[in-house]
Coordinates of C-alpha atoms in Angstrom, one line a residue:
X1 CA -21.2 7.5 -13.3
X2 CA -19.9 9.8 -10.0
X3 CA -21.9 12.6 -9.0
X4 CA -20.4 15.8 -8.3
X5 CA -22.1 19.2 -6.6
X6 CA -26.2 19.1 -7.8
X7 CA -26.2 15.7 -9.1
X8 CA -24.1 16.7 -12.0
X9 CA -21.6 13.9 -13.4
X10 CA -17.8 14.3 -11.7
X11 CA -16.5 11.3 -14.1
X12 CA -18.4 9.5 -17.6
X13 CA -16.8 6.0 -18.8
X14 CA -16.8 6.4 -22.1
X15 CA -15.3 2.5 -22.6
X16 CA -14.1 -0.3 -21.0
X17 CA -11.5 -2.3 -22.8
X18 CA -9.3 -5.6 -22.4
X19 CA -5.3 -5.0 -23.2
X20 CA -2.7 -8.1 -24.1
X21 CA 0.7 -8.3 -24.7
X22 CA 1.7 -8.6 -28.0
X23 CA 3.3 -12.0 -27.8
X24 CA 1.5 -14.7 -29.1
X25 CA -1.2 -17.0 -26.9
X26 CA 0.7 -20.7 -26.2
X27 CA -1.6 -24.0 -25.9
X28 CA -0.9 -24.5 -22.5
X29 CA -0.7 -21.5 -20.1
X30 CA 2.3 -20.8 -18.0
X31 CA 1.0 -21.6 -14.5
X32 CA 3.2 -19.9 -11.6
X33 CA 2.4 -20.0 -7.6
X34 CA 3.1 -17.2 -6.2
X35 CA 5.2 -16.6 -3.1
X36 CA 5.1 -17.1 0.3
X37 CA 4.1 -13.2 1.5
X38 CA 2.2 -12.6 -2.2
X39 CA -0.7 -15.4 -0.3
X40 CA -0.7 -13.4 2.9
X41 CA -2.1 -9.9 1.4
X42 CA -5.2 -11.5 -0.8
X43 CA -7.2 -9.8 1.6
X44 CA -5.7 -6.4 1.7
X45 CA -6.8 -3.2 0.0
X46 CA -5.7 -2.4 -3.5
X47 CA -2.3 -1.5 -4.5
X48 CA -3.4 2.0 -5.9
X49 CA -2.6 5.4 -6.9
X50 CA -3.3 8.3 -9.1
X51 CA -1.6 10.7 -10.9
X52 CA -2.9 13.9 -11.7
X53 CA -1.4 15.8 -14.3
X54 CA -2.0 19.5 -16.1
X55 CA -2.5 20.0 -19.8
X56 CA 0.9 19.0 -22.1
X57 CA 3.6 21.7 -22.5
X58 CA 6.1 21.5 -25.2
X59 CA 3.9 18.3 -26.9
X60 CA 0.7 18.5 -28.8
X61 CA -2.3 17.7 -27.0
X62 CA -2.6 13.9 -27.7
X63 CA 0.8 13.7 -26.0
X64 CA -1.3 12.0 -23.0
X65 CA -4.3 11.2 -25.3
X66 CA -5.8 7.9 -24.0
X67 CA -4.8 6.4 -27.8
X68 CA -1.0 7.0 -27.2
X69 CA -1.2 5.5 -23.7
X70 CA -3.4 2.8 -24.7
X71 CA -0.5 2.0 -27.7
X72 CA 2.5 2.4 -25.1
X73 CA 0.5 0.3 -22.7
X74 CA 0.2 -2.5 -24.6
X75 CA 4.1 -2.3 -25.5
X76 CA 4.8 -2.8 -21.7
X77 CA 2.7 -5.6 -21.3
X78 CA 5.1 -7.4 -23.6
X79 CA 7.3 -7.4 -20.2
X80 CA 4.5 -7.8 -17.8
X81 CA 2.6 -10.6 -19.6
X82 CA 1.7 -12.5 -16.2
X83 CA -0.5 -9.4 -14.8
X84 CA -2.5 -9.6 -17.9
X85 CA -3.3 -13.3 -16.6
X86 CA -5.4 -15.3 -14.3
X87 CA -5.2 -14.7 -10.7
X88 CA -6.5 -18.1 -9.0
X89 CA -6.7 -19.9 -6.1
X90 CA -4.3 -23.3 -6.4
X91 CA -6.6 -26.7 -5.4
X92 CA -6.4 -27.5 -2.2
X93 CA -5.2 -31.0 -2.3
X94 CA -4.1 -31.9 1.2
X95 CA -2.5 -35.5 0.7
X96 CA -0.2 -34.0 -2.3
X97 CA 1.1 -31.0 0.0
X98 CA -0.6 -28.5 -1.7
X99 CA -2.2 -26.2 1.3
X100 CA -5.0 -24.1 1.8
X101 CA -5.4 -20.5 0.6
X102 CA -2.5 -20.7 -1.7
X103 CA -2.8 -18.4 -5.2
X104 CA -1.6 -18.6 -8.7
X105 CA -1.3 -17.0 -11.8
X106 CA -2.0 -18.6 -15.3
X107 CA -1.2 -16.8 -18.7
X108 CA -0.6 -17.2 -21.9
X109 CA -3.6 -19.0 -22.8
X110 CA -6.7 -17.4 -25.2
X111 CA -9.0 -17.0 -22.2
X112 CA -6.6 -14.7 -20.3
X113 CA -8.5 -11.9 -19.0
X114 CA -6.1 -9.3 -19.6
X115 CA -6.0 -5.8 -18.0
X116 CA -9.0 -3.6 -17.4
X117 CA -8.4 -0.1 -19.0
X118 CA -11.3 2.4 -18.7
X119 CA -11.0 5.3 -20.4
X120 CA -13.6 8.2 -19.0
X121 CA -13.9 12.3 -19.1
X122 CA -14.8 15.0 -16.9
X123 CA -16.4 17.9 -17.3
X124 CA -14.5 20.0 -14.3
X125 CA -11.4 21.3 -14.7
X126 CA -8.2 20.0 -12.6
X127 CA -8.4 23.6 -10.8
X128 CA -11.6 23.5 -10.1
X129 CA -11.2 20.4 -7.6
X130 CA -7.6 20.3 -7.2
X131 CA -5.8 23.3 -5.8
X132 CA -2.0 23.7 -7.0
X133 CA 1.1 22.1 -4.9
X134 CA 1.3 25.7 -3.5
X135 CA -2.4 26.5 -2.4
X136 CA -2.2 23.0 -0.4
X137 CA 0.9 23.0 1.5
X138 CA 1.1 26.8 2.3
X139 CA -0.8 26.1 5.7
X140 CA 1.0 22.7 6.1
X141 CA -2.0 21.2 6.2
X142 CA -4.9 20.6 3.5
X143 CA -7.9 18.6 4.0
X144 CA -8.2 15.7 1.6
X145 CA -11.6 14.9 2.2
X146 CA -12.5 18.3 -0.2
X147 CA -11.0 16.0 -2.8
X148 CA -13.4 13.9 -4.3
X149 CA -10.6 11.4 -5.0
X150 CA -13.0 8.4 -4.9
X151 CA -16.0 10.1 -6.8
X152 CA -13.3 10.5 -10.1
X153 CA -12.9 6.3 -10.2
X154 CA -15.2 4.3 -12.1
X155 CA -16.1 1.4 -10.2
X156 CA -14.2 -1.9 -10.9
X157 CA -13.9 -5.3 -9.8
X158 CA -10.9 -7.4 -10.0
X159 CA -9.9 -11.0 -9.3
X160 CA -10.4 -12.2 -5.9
X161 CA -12.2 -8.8 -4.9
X162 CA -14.3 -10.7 -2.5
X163 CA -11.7 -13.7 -1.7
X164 CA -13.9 -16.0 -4.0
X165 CA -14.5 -14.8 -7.7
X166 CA -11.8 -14.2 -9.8
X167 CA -12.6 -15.9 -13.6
X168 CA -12.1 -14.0 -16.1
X169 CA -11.7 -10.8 -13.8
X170 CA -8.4 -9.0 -14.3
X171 CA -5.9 -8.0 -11.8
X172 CA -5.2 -4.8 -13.1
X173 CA -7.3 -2.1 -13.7
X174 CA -6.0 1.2 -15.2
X175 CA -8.4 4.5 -15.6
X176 CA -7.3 7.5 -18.0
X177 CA -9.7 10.4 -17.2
X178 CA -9.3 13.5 -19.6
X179 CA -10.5 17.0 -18.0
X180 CA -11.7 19.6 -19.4
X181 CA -9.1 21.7 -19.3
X182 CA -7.0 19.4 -21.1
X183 CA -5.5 17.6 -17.7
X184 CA -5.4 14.3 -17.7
X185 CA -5.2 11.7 -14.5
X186 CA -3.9 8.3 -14.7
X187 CA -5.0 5.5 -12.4
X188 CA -3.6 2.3 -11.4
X189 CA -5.8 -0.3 -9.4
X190 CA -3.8 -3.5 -8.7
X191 CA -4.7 -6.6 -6.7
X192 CA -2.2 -6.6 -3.3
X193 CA -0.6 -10.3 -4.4
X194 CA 0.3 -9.0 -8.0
X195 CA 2.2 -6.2 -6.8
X196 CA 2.9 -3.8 -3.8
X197 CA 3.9 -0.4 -4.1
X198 CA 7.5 -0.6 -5.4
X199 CA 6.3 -3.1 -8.1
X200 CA 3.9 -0.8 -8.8
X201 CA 5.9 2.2 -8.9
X202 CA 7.8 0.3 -11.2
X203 CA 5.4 -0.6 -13.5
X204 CA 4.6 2.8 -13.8
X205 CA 8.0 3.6 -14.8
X206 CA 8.4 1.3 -17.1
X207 CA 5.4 1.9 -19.0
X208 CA 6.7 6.0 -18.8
X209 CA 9.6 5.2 -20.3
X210 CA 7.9 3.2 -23.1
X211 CA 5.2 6.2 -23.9
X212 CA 8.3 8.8 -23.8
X213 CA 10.6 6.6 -26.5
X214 CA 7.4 6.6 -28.8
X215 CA 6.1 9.8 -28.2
X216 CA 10.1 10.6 -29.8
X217 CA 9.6 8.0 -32.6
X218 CA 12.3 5.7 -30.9
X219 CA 13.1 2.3 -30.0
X220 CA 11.4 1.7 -26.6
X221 CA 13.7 0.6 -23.6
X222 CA 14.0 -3.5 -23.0
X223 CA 12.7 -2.8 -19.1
X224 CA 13.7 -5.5 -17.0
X225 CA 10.9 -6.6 -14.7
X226 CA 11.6 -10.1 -12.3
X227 CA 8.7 -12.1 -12.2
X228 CA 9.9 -15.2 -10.1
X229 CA 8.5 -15.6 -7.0
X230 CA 10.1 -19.0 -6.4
X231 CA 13.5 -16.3 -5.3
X232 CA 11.9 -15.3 -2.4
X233 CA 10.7 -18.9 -1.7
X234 CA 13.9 -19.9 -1.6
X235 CA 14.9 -17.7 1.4
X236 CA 12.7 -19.8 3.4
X237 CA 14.7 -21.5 6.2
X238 CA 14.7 -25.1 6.5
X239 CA 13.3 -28.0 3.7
X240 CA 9.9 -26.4 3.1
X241 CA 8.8 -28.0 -0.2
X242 CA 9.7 -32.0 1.0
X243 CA 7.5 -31.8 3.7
X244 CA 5.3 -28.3 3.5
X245 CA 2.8 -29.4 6.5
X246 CA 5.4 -30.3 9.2
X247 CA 7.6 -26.9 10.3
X248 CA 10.4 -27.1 11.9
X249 CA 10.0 -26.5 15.6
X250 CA 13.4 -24.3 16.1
X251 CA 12.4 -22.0 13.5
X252 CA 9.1 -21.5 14.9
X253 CA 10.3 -20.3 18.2
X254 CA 12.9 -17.6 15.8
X255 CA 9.9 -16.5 13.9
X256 CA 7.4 -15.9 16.9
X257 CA 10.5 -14.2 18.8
X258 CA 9.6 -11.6 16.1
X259 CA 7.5 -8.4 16.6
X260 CA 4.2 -8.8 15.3
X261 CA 0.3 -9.0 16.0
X262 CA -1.2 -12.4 15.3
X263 CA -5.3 -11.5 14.9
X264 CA -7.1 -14.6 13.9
X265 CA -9.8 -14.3 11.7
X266 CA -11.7 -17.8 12.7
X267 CA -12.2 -17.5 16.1
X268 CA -13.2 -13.7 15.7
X269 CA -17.0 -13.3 15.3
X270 CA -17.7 -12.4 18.7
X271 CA -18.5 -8.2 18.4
X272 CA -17.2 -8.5 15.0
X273 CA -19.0 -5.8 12.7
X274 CA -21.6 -7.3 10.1
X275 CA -19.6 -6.3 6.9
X276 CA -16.7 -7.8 8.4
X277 CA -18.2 -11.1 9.6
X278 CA -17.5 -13.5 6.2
X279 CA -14.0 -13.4 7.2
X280 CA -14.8 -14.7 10.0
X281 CA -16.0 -18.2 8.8
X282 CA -13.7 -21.2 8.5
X283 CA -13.6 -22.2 4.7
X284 CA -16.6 -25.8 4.6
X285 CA -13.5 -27.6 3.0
X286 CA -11.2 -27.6 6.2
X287 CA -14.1 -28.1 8.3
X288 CA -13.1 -31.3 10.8
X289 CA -9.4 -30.6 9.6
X290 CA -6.4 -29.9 12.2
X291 CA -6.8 -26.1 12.0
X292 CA -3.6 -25.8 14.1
X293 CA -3.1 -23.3 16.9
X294 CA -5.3 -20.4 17.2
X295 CA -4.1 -16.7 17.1
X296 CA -5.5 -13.8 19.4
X297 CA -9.3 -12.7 18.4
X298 CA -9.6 -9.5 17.1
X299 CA -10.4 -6.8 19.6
X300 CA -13.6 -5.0 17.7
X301 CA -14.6 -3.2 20.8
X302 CA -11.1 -1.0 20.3
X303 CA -12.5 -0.3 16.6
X304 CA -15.9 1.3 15.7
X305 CA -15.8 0.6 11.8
X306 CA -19.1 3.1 11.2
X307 CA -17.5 6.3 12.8
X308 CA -16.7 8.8 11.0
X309 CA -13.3 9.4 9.4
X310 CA -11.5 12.4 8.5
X311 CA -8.6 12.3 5.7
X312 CA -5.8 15.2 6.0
X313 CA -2.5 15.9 4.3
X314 CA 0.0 17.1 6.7
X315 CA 3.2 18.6 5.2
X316 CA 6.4 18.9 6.8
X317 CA 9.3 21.1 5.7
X318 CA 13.2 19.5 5.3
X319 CA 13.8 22.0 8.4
X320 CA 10.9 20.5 10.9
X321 CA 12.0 17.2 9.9
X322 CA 15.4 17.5 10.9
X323 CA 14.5 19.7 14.1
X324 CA 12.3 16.3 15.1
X325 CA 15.1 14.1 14.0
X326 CA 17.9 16.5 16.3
X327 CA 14.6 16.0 19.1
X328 CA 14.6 12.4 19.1
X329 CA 18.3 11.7 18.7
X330 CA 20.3 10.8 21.9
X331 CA 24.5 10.3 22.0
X332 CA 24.6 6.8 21.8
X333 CA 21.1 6.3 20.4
X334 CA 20.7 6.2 16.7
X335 CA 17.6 6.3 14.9
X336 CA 16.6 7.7 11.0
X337 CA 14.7 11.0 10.0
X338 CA 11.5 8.2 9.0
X339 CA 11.6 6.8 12.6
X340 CA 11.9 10.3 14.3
X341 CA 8.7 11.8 12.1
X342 CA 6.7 8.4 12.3
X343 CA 7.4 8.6 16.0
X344 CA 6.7 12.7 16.0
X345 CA 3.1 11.8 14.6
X346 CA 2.7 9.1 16.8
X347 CA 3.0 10.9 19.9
X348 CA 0.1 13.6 18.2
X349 CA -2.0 10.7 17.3
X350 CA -1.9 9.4 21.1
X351 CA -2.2 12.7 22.6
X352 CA -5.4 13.2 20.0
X353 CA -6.9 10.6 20.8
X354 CA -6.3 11.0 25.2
X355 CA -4.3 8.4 26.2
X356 CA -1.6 10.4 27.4
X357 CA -1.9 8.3 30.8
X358 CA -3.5 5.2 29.4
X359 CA -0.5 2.4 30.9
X360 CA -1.9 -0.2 28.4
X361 CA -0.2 -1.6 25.2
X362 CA -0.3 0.9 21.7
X363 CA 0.7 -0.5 19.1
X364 CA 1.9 1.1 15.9
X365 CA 2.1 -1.5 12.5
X366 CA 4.7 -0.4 10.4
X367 CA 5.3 -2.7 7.0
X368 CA 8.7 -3.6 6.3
X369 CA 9.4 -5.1 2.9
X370 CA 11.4 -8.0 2.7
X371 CA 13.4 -6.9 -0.7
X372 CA 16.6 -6.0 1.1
X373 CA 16.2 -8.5 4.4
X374 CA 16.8 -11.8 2.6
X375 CA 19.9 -13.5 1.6
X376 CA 20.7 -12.8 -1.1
X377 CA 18.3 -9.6 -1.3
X378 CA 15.9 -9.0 -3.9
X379 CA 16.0 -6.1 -6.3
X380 CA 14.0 -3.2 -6.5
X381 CA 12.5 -4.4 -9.9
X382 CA 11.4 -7.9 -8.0
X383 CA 7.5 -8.2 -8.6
X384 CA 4.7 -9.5 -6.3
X385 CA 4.0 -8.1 -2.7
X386 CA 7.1 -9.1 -0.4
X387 CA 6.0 -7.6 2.7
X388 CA 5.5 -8.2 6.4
X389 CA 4.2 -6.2 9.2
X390 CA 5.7 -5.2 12.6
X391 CA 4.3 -4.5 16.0
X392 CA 6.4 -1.0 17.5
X393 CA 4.4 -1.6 21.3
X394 CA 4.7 1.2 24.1
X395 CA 1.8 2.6 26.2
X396 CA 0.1 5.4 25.7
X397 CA 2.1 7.1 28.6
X398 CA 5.5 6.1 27.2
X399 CA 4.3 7.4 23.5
X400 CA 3.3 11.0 24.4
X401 CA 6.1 11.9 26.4
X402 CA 8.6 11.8 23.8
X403 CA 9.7 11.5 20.6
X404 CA 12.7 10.2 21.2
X405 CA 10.9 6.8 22.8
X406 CA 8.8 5.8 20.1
X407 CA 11.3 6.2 17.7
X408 CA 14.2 4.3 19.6
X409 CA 11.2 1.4 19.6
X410 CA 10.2 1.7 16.1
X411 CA 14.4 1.3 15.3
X412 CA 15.0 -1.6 18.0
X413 CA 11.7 -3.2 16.2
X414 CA 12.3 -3.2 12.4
X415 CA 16.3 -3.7 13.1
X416 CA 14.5 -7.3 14.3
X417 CA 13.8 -8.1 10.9
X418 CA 17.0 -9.6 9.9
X419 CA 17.5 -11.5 7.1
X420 CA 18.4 -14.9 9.6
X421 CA 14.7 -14.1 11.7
X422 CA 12.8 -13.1 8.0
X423 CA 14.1 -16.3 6.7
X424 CA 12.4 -18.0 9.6
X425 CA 8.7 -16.1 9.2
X426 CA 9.0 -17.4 5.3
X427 CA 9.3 -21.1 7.2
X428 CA 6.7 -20.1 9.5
X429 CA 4.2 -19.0 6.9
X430 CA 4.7 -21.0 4.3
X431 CA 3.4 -23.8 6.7
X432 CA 0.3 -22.1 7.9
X433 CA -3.1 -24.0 7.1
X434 CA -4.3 -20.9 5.6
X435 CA -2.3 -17.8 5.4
X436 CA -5.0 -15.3 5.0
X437 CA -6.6 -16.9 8.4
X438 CA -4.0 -14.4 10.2
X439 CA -4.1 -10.8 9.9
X440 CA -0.7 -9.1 11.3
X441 CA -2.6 -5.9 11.9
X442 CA -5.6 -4.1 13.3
X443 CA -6.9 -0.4 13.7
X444 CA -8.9 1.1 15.8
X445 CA -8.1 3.6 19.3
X446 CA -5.2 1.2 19.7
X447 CA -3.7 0.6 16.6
X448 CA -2.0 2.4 13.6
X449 CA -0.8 1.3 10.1
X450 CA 1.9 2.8 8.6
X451 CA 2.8 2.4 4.6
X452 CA 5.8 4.7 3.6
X453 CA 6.6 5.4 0.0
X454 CA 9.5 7.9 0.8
X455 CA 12.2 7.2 -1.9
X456 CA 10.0 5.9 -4.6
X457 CA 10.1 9.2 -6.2
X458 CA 5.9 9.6 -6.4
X459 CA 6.5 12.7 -8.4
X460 CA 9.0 11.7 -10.8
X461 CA 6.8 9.7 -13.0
X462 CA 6.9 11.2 -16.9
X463 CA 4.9 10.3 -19.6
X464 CA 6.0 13.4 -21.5
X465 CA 3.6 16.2 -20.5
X466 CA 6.8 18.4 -19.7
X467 CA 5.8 18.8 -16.4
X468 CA 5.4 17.0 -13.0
X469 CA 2.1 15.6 -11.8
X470 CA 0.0 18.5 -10.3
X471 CA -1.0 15.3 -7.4
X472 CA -0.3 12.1 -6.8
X473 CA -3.0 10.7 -4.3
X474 CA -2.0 7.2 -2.7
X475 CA -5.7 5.5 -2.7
X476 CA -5.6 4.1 0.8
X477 CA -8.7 3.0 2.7
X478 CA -10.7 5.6 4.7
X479 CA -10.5 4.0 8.2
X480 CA -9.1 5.0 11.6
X481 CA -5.3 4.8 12.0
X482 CA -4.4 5.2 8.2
X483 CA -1.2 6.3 8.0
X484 CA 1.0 7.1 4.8
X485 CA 4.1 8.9 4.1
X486 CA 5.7 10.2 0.8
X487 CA 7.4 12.9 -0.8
X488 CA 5.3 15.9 -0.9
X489 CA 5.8 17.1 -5.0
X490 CA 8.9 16.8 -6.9
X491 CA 12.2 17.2 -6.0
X492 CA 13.9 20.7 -6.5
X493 CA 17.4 19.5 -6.2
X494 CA 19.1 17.6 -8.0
X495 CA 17.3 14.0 -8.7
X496 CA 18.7 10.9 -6.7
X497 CA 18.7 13.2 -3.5
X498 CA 17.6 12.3 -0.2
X499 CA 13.7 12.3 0.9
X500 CA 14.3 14.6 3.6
X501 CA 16.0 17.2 1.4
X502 CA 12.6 18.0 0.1
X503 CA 8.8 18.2 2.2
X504 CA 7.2 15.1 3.1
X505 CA 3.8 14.7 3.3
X506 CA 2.2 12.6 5.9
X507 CA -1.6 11.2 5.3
X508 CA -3.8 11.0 8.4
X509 CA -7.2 8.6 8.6
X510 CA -8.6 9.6 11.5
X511 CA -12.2 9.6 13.6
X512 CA -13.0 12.8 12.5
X513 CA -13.2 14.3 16.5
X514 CA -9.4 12.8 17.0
X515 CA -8.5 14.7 13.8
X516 CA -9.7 17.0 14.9
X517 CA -7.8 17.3 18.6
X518 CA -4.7 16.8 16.5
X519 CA -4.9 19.8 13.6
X520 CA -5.4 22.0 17.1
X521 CA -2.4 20.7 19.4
X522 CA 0.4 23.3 19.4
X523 CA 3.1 20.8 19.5
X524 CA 1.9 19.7 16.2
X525 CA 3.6 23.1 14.6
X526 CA 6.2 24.0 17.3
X527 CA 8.8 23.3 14.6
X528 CA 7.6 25.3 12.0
X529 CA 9.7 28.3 11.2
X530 CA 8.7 28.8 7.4
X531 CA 5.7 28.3 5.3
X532 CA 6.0 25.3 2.6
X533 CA 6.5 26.8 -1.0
X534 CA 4.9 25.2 -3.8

């Protein structure tokens, strides 16, 4: 159990359950590999959020009762039967071309481990740890860290949690938590190469639209998941399954044009920090194996992984987002509202963190998803994690004296990601020894790592409380550079509108002294001409 203020219990599991879908167990499992990018993220940090909501309006109580979610839960699974399965590691059998590192998912069978659903209660009210949209973004800023956001999960561990274990460990884990004032959060915990955030998001959806149709006594919706990762495969450039351990030297030279950081894990042990250091070891099996060419080690000395960190909500009104989009907009130049604030809260970060003259390489690592930048592009309702990561590079110097710079070089970098050059990475990585050996990011005094959710519409999510969610808090890890963006609470206009239209909040993981630096420069507020309203 979590402690709260004197010891007292924040969060109690009260059980710990397995959910299936409905259809019936086969003799043989349906075994599927999973893509290309899904086998790059097996080391990154939970795909995760939480949605807080008040007690029902219009509904009885049990509207979001842990029984009714449980029941509409298990209806969705019926169309997400594979993340009830086995994540697993594929053998690595070298002379039949089946590579290093490479993951699958099995289900269908009896000894599927289903997903993880906890159901636990608190004894606090949602007012009494949560203040109201209002009382956080009246200042425009509200510090997270008074949350106890981690404290209110019960602990949990899913497949592959430490690169190595995964049977019979799920790759889902889901938390209802009922309040005592009748509020009731909702967690989802999912394993990176299962789903990013837009499969996530809808997930979530779906299952939303299930609990609503049954809450009314009706037919719930035939959602339309796509769980194929062989589509995105496919956008690989060149003849990658004939002859998966010889790339093609062409498409090489068009995938390392691209903009990106290429830390390798295996020849970074020097300084590297003791939790960190297994990551470091070359697997025993590929030991006297061709590892290939080596990437860049990992600059630790940038990074001190045991100082302390800071977590802040920053909230921007439509008006200060479009007086630093009108700031770094140029005739000629053009660049969105996402690059001019991302660039806006770069500059603060630099200046926060004095390298306003530093003449050497910063690097900002924004994630592109790949969706929309193959051919033919992948919908919205595609499943897995089909992302990559690219290196926006300017000095410290060039950062901090406008916005208008690093936002014409976060444009000029993502616009790289064509669908021709993404095509090429897929070659690229889909011929690596091991594609967890690479990590396409870093934090640290020199580094930043930017997720946006803008346009996934956070707050929109309905189970049939007749309300929005009082919070939704994107679980991200608590280290220096962190960076997220996403709508601040639900839209007041009419749905389908433009991010922009409405605040945006912008999360900060910082060393708590560079926070610090930040919340106190006056060009952090020079826009501001109104206060937020709830």
């Amino acid at each position: 159990m979590a402690l709260g203020e004197q010891g007292a219990p924040l969060v109690e599991p009260i059980a710990r359950d397995r959910l299936f879908s409905e259809a019936e167990t086969q003799g043989e499992p349906c075994i599927i590999p999973l893509s290309i990018l899904d086998n790059t993220v097996v080391r990154f940090a939970l795909t995760s959020a939480v949605w807080f909501f008040d007690r029902p309006s219009g509904r009885s109580d049990s509207a979001l009762s842990p029984e009714a979610l449980s029941r509409s839960l298990k209806k969705t699974l019926n169309f997400y039967p594979a993340w009830a399965g086995q994540l697993q590691w594929l053998p690595y059998e070298p002379s039949q071309g089946q590579l290093h590192g490479r993951t699958c998912v099995s289900y269908g069978s009896a000894s599927d481990p289903g997903i993880e659903v906890i159901t636990a209660q608190s004894p606090r009210t949602l007012p009494s740890i949560l203040p109201d949209s209002k009382d956080r973004t009246r200042s425009g800023v509200w510090r997270a860290d008074d949350f106890p956001s981690a404290q209110l999960l019960c602990p949990t561990a899913l497949a592959l949690y430490n690169s190595s274990e995964y049977l019979g460990l799920p790759s889902v884990s889901i938390q209802i938590t009922s309040f005592a004032c009748g509020g009731v959060s909702i967690a989802l915990r999912i394993v990176h190469p299962i789903a990013d955030a837009t499969a996530m998001f809808q997930f979530a959806k779906d299952w939303a639209a299930i609990h609503r149709a049954m809450l009314d006594d009706q037919v719930p919706p035939a959602v339309c998941p796509l769980f194929d990762p062989r589509l995105l495969d496919k956008a690989a450039m060149g003849c990658v399954a004939s002859n998966p351990q010889v790339p093609d030297p062409e498409i090489l030279r068009t995938s390392h044009s691209l903009p990106m950081v290429k830390y390798d894990w295996w020849v970074s042990a020097p300084d590297c920090p003791p939790p960190m250091i297994g990551g470091t070891r070359v697997p025993p099996e590929l030991e006297g194996t061709d590892l290939g060419l080596p990437g860049n080690p990992m600059p630790w000395r940038e990074w001190d992984v045991f100082a302390p960190v800071d977590h802040h909500l920053l909230y921007f009104t439509p008006a200060e987002v479009q007086y630093i989009w009108e700031e770094a907009s140029v005739p000629g130049s053009r660049v969105s509202r996402l690059d001019a604030l991302l660039a806006f809260v770069w500059r603060l970060v630099v200046r926060a963190r004095e390298m306003e003259h530093d003449t050497d390489p910063v690097h900002m690592i924004v994630t592109v998803g790949a969706r929309s930048r193959v051919a033919p592009p992948l919908p919205d309702a595609f499943l897995g994690s089909p992302i990559m990561l690219a290196r926006v590079t300017l000095t410290g110097e060039e950062i901090a004296a406008s916005t208008f710079s690093g936002a014409i070089a976060i444009r000029s970098t993502v616009s790289q990601f064509t669908p021709e050059a993404v095509s090429a990475f897929l070659h690229d990585v889909a011929h690596e020894m091991n594609p967890q050996r690479f990590w396409r990011a870093f934090l640290g005094r020199r580094h930043s790592i930017v997720t946006s959710w803008q346009n996934l519409d956070a707050y929109g999510l309905d189970f049939g409380g007749g309300a929005p969610p009082r919070f939704v808090d994107a679980v991200m890890p608590s280290m220096d550079g962190c960076i997220h963006v996403m709508e601040a609470g639900p839209a007041k206009g009419a749905k389908g509108g433009r991010w922009y239209d409405e605040s945006v909040c912008v999360s900060l993981r910082l060393r708590s002294d560079v926070v610090e630096r930040l919340l106190n420069d006056p060009e952090l507020r020079k826009h501001r001409t109104e206060e937020i309203s709830g």
